[in-house]
Amino acid sequence: MPRLADKRLGPMIFWSIAIAVTAIACAALFYAAAGRTVNATTGEMADQNRHFRLALDAIEADERSGKLDASQALAAKGELAREILRDKAAPDPAPARSFGQLQLLSGLAITAALSLALYAFLGRPDLPAQPLADRPELVAQSLDLDDAVARIEARLIEAPDDLRGWQVIAPAYLEMGRFADAAEAYRRVMALSAPSADLRTDLAEALLLDANGAGSDEAMDQLEQAVAADAGHVRSRLYLAAEFMRLGRYDQAQTYWQQAINLAQGNESWLPAARQGLAVAANDGVDTTAADQAEMIQGMVGGLADRLYAEGGSVEEWSQLVRSYLVLNDRDNAQRAYDAAVIAYPAAFDRGELDTLALDAGLTLNGDDQ
Amino acid sequence: MSIELGHFALVLAFAIAVVSAMGGLLLWRRGERLAAVLGQAAILQFVLVSVAFLAVVHAFVVSDFSLALAANHSHSLKPLIFKISGVWGNHEGSMLLWVLILVLFGALAAAFRRSLPSDLTNLVLGTQSLLTAAFAGFTLFTSNPFARLSPAPLEGGDLNPVLQDVGLAIHPPLLYAGYVGFSICFSFAIAALISGRIDQAWARWVRPWTMLSWVFLTLGIAMGSYWAYYELGWGGWWFWDPVENASFMPWLAGTALLHSALVMEKRNALKIWTIFLAIITFSLSLLGTFLVRSGILTSVHTFASDPTRGLVILAMLAVLIGGAFLLFAIRSPALRQGGLFAPISREGALILNNLFLATAVGAVLVGTLYPLLLDALTGTTISVGAPFFNFTFGALMAPLLLVLPFGPLLAWKRADLVAAGQRLMGFAALAVFLAILISALAGNSISLVPIGLLLGFWVTFGAIAELIERSRLGRIPLAESLRRLAGLPRSIWSTAIGHMGLGLTVLGIVSVSAWETELVTTLNPGETAELSGYEIAFDSFEQLEGANYLADTGVFTVTGPNGGTAVLMPERRTYVASGTPTTEAAIQSYGLSQLYLQLGEPLEDTHVIRVWHKPYILLIWIGALVMSGAGILSLSDRRVRFGVPQAARKAKLEASR
């Protein structure tokens, strides 16, 4: 109940203040108009006359200081006189009507209505301020992973059959790098519930990570069971294919790569890796793509170099050329391209990344020759 | 609740601005009583927007992340000064700052309106309110800084690390004060066009505002340039980046306006041109805002971009600028040109100044907009780089600088060019001598360098020619000369000092462009490198922890040519919240020259080090400071100060000579 009252009270206080502020502003505007009903055109006339007097003073000062001789001063004064005559002859602006009370009041009414309505549309009077210092509840929420895990562990010692607890803590162990604990937690989950293909793969993942690249018979066993249990399970097939690749059993790896690829929708992030895996497995473990790549780079570099030496290009293009030569291990050409780029862009300011690239590869800078 | 009260204050200010704009522009003939109400309304707008601004600042300071703006751009670990300056380090907050400065100028205009006729007051405050309504409306409807989040996140997204610098606390407010200050000139121009009241008195009211805005803009640009110089880590002080051009164009136009308003004030000539320039200058300020705020340009200034906002700003721009030029086209034929003068006269010289400055604005405008238009229309991306601007702008400035010293020596209306030339002869000889001497010592052959030096010295020395002339230095006893010098009107002093500042800047630019040296190399702790007589020893490499960042720090000992040593500590910082790296160069001044040291990317077993020696680079910014100082001096001159000119005192002064 008191919370509800608080929620209503906040906006009420806010609206009272907002209306008071509006009223004060309108009153200030209203009283600004009070006591100024006299239409003071006399002040303006005086101002205009004062201006002409100043101009006359300036001419006389110039004459005294020798900037104008007598005849020039006379001409200037004549010019000023003509200006004054023109000003006096100009028709007065339309007789000014005064600014009426009605216009003032309607202006104030529009102001008040517009501001309150617009705020009601845009504002959030119900939301209180929440400075960080006033939010102690955050301290409880922002507990880090270690604390949370410790708390769950304590509870699991008391109630080792808490399925939910094991489900939560297993991925947390994985994230913290405690792979053996994670595997044990997954085993507990499998014991307390039906072992699904996903769970078996999770356990296998933990075991493989724990083995740190050395492989695990238990993991292979779990993965094969998962594959057998679920014909549409991709993750287990990918792990299995990768493990067979590591063991050099390319026929089996090829089968599982192919199965995984057949299950793909077409936009999965692992698909290119799987395709490459399949290609390597089909070629009995020899990676042909690297050779292809080198050939492709060579072709591209030739074209780029021809164009850059002939027509010049951006720093990025030069950097690309130098980088390509370095990848091809062609240091002479890399140095030549870099020297050409330094001539095209003499200021280090323009060459940022290129210099880093060249220095990293041990190329010589022009600066070092000096 | 303070956030919502701030929000309401901004809404109320918007409502008052809308009603004031209607009242001021529709009922402007209704006399002094309306002027009093509008004046009060202008001051209220300022008070209310200040409240709104302070509410946002408060939310940033106490890290209230229920304010979306704070959640997106602040962080509880940030040092206090960056919590405050972070308010305008983003789109919404910088629009709020823009509106705050707009209403500040409106309130100042209202406060200093004593001698202003009521019809002009009504129109000026009405136009100013229209601008406030447009920008406050834009802020409220498309980029509301008061948007809330519920539930509030635990931590904010932090400010772009490049912006976490004192520069952010100084540069935008100064620059905005400059940009927005020209809105007063714009409002005066609109008022003159509507009321038909355009005379010397008008120019006398406008000129202080122009001068004030120009001073702020000069300082803002100089500060931005120095900030970019030390923060971006490349040692460049001007990039001809579209955003820089966007601030430079109003400066050029404002400089032209300053001079043409002078002609109008003193000689009642160039009236229509002055009005036109006033509109152009503010239009260029708006164009700059559009370019920066619309997200068309991507740079450190863009923050977040959103195409709808761009369209809204473009529409506002079209209506405000288009409306102003339409009004100008309709009304200007009815205005009377006045004040005849011979081609060779002070007026003529000032027109020449305006001609060159206006052409320079055009050149920069084309160079800035052409790539954007080409990209928008044909999809071709080209970049108009520094060579275009250096060449075009340089070619336009050289003749301007060449004739500049003549201007102040010429008399109004008709003048004797030969006499002025004779008076400048000595300074010309001195400038030629110094330019040849320095070029010879530096081993420069005939090139742009001696020409640039010549122009720099010529402008610097030529600027003081009038002072020497007026004080009759050398022709009468020294004490008498000094007495005369002290008695000179401050406007003459400010002209001389302002032009001298320009000369200093030119000298700095020429010197850095001609004699800058650089060294890029790899260095390990314990090794040394050498550049232009400076010995740079890499002592150690350390990892230090800042308030909200980690820094790889190189500790270097630099031995100058004169033997003095200094420890320089360039850093590469990684900010915890965003993970973004920044480069903090270390800079050591030697007189007016600087050594600029940057710790580059870490390589496998060594570090990339970039060193620049920048001879006399400080002259660039010192010149800008001197120019601004001259502007302030001119503002303090009683004859152009706000309010009543002191006619009586001036007469006495003249009599006493």
PDB file of N, CA, C and O in Angstrom, chain B residues 185-205:
ATOM      1  N   CYS B 185      23.444  38.752 -35.224  1.00  0.00           N
ATOM      2  CA  CYS B 185      23.623  39.551 -36.440  1.00  0.00           C
ATOM      3  C   CYS B 185      22.542  39.196 -37.460  1.00  0.00           C
ATOM      4  O   CYS B 185      21.993  40.061 -38.137  1.00  0.00           O
ATOM      5  N   PHE B 186      22.260  37.884 -37.549  1.00  0.00           N
ATOM      6  CA  PHE B 186      21.217  37.411 -38.460  1.00  0.00           C
ATOM      7  C   PHE B 186      19.883  38.044 -38.069  1.00  0.00           C
ATOM      8  O   PHE B 186      19.178  38.596 -38.919  1.00  0.00           O
ATOM      9  N   SER B 187      19.557  38.002 -36.783  1.00  0.00           N
ATOM     10  CA  SER B 187      18.285  38.578 -36.333  1.00  0.00           C
ATOM     11  C   SER B 187      18.231  40.068 -36.632  1.00  0.00           C
ATOM     12  O   SER B 187      17.186  40.584 -37.054  1.00  0.00           O
ATOM     13  N   PHE B 188      19.361  40.761 -36.427  1.00  0.00           N
ATOM     14  CA  PHE B 188      19.387  42.187 -36.752  1.00  0.00           C
ATOM     15  C   PHE B 188      19.177  42.407 -38.250  1.00  0.00           C
ATOM     16  O   PHE B 188      18.492  43.347 -38.651  1.00  0.00           O
ATOM     17  N   ALA B 189      19.762  41.533 -39.067  1.00  0.00           N
ATOM     18  CA  ALA B 189      19.607  41.680 -40.515  1.00  0.00           C
ATOM     19  C   ALA B 189      18.149  41.484 -40.911  1.00  0.00           C
ATOM     20  O   ALA B 189      17.592  42.254 -41.702  1.00  0.00           O
ATOM     21  N   ILE B 190      17.507  40.455 -40.331  1.00  0.00           N
ATOM     22  CA  ILE B 190      16.094  40.214 -40.634  1.00  0.00           C
ATOM     23  C   ILE B 190      15.265  41.409 -40.186  1.00  0.00           C
ATOM     24  O   ILE B 190      14.377  41.893 -40.906  1.00  0.00           O
ATOM     25  N   ALA B 191      15.580  41.922 -38.984  1.00  0.00           N
ATOM     26  CA  ALA B 191      14.838  43.069 -38.464  1.00  0.00           C
ATOM     27  C   ALA B 191      14.990  44.266 -39.403  1.00  0.00           C
ATOM     28  O   ALA B 191      14.025  44.972 -39.695  1.00  0.00           O
ATOM     29  N   ALA B 192      16.235  44.477 -39.900  1.00  0.00           N
ATOM     30  CA  ALA B 192      16.453  45.610 -40.803  1.00  0.00           C
ATOM     31  C   ALA B 192      15.667  45.436 -42.088  1.00  0.00           C
ATOM     32  O   ALA B 192      15.078  46.390 -42.607  1.00  0.00           O
ATOM     33  N   LEU B 193      15.625  44.204 -42.599  1.00  0.00           N
ATOM     34  CA  LEU B 193      14.916  43.973 -43.858  1.00  0.00           C
ATOM     35  C   LEU B 193      13.424  44.191 -43.675  1.00  0.00           C
ATOM     36  O   LEU B 193      12.761  44.795 -44.524  1.00  0.00           O
ATOM     37  N   ILE B 194      12.866  43.706 -42.555  1.00  0.00           N
ATOM     38  CA  ILE B 194      11.420  43.836 -42.361  1.00  0.00           C
ATOM     39  C   ILE B 194      11.049  45.283 -42.082  1.00  0.00           C
ATOM     40  O   ILE B 194      10.124  45.831 -42.672  1.00  0.00           O
ATOM     41  N   SER B 195      11.810  45.930 -41.193  1.00  0.00           N
ATOM     42  CA  SER B 195      11.414  47.285 -40.798  1.00  0.00           C
ATOM     43  C   SER B 195      11.899  48.329 -41.793  1.00  0.00           C
ATOM     44  O   SER B 195      11.412  49.446 -41.781  1.00  0.00           O
ATOM     45  N   GLY B 196      12.853  47.969 -42.651  1.00  0.00           N
ATOM     46  CA  GLY B 196      13.400  48.952 -43.579  1.00  0.00           C
ATOM     47  C   GLY B 196      14.341  49.922 -42.884  1.00  0.00           C
ATOM     48  O   GLY B 196      14.826  50.872 -43.472  1.00  0.00           O
ATOM     49  N   ARG B 197      14.619  49.692 -41.619  1.00  0.00           N
ATOM     50  CA  ARG B 197      15.482  50.600 -40.874  1.00  0.00           C
ATOM     51  C   ARG B 197      16.914  50.112 -41.004  1.00  0.00           C
ATOM     52  O   ARG B 197      17.328  49.145 -40.380  1.00  0.00           O
ATOM     53  N   ILE B 198      17.664  50.762 -41.836  1.00  0.00           N
ATOM     54  CA  ILE B 198      19.029  50.303 -42.061  1.00  0.00           C
ATOM     55  C   ILE B 198      19.894  51.531 -42.220  1.00  0.00           C
ATOM     56  O   ILE B 198      19.843  52.223 -43.221  1.00  0.00           O
ATOM     57  N   ASP B 199      20.642  51.854 -41.183  1.00  0.00           N
ATOM     58  CA  ASP B 199      21.454  53.055 -41.209  1.00  0.00           C
ATOM     59  C   ASP B 199      22.695  52.831 -40.362  1.00  0.00           C
ATOM     60  O   ASP B 199      22.956  51.734 -39.890  1.00  0.00           O
ATOM     61  N   GLN B 200      23.448  53.919 -40.163  1.00  0.00           N
ATOM     62  CA  GLN B 200      24.689  53.782 -39.407  1.00  0.00           C
ATOM     63  C   GLN B 200      24.419  53.315 -37.988  1.00  0.00           C
ATOM     64  O   GLN B 200      25.192  52.566 -37.414  1.00  0.00           O
ATOM     65  N   ALA B 201      23.302  53.759 -37.437  1.00  0.00           N
ATOM     66  CA  ALA B 201      22.973  53.348 -36.069  1.00  0.00           C
ATOM     67  C   ALA B 201      22.826  51.836 -36.004  1.00  0.00           C
ATOM     68  O   ALA B 201      23.292  51.191 -35.076  1.00  0.00           O
ATOM     69  N   TRP B 202      22.198  51.272 -37.040  1.00  0.00           N
ATOM     70  CA  TRP B 202      22.042  49.815 -37.104  1.00  0.00           C
ATOM     71  C   TRP B 202      23.403  49.132 -37.044  1.00  0.00           C
ATOM     72  O   TRP B 202      23.634  48.212 -36.270  1.00  0.00           O
ATOM     73  N   ALA B 203      24.337  49.657 -37.854  1.00  0.00           N
ATOM     74  CA  ALA B 203      25.675  49.054 -37.873  1.00  0.00           C
ATOM     75  C   ALA B 203      26.339  49.184 -36.518  1.00  0.00           C
ATOM     76  O   ALA B 203      27.060  48.299 -36.073  1.00  0.00           O
ATOM     77  N   ARG B 204      26.087  50.307 -35.839  1.00  0.00           N
ATOM     78  CA  ARG B 204      26.712  50.492 -34.538  1.00  0.00           C
ATOM     79  C   ARG B 204      26.185  49.466 -33.535  1.00  0.00           C
ATOM     80  O   ARG B 204      26.904  49.056 -32.631  1.00  0.00           O
ATOM     81  N   TRP B 205      24.917  49.070 -33.673  1.00  0.00           N
ATOM     82  CA  TRP B 205      24.382  48.058 -32.760  1.00  0.00           C
ATOM     83  C   TRP B 205      24.911  46.672 -33.085  1.00  0.00           C
ATOM     84  O   TRP B 205      25.117  45.853 -32.219  1.00  0.00           O
TER      85      TRP B 205
END
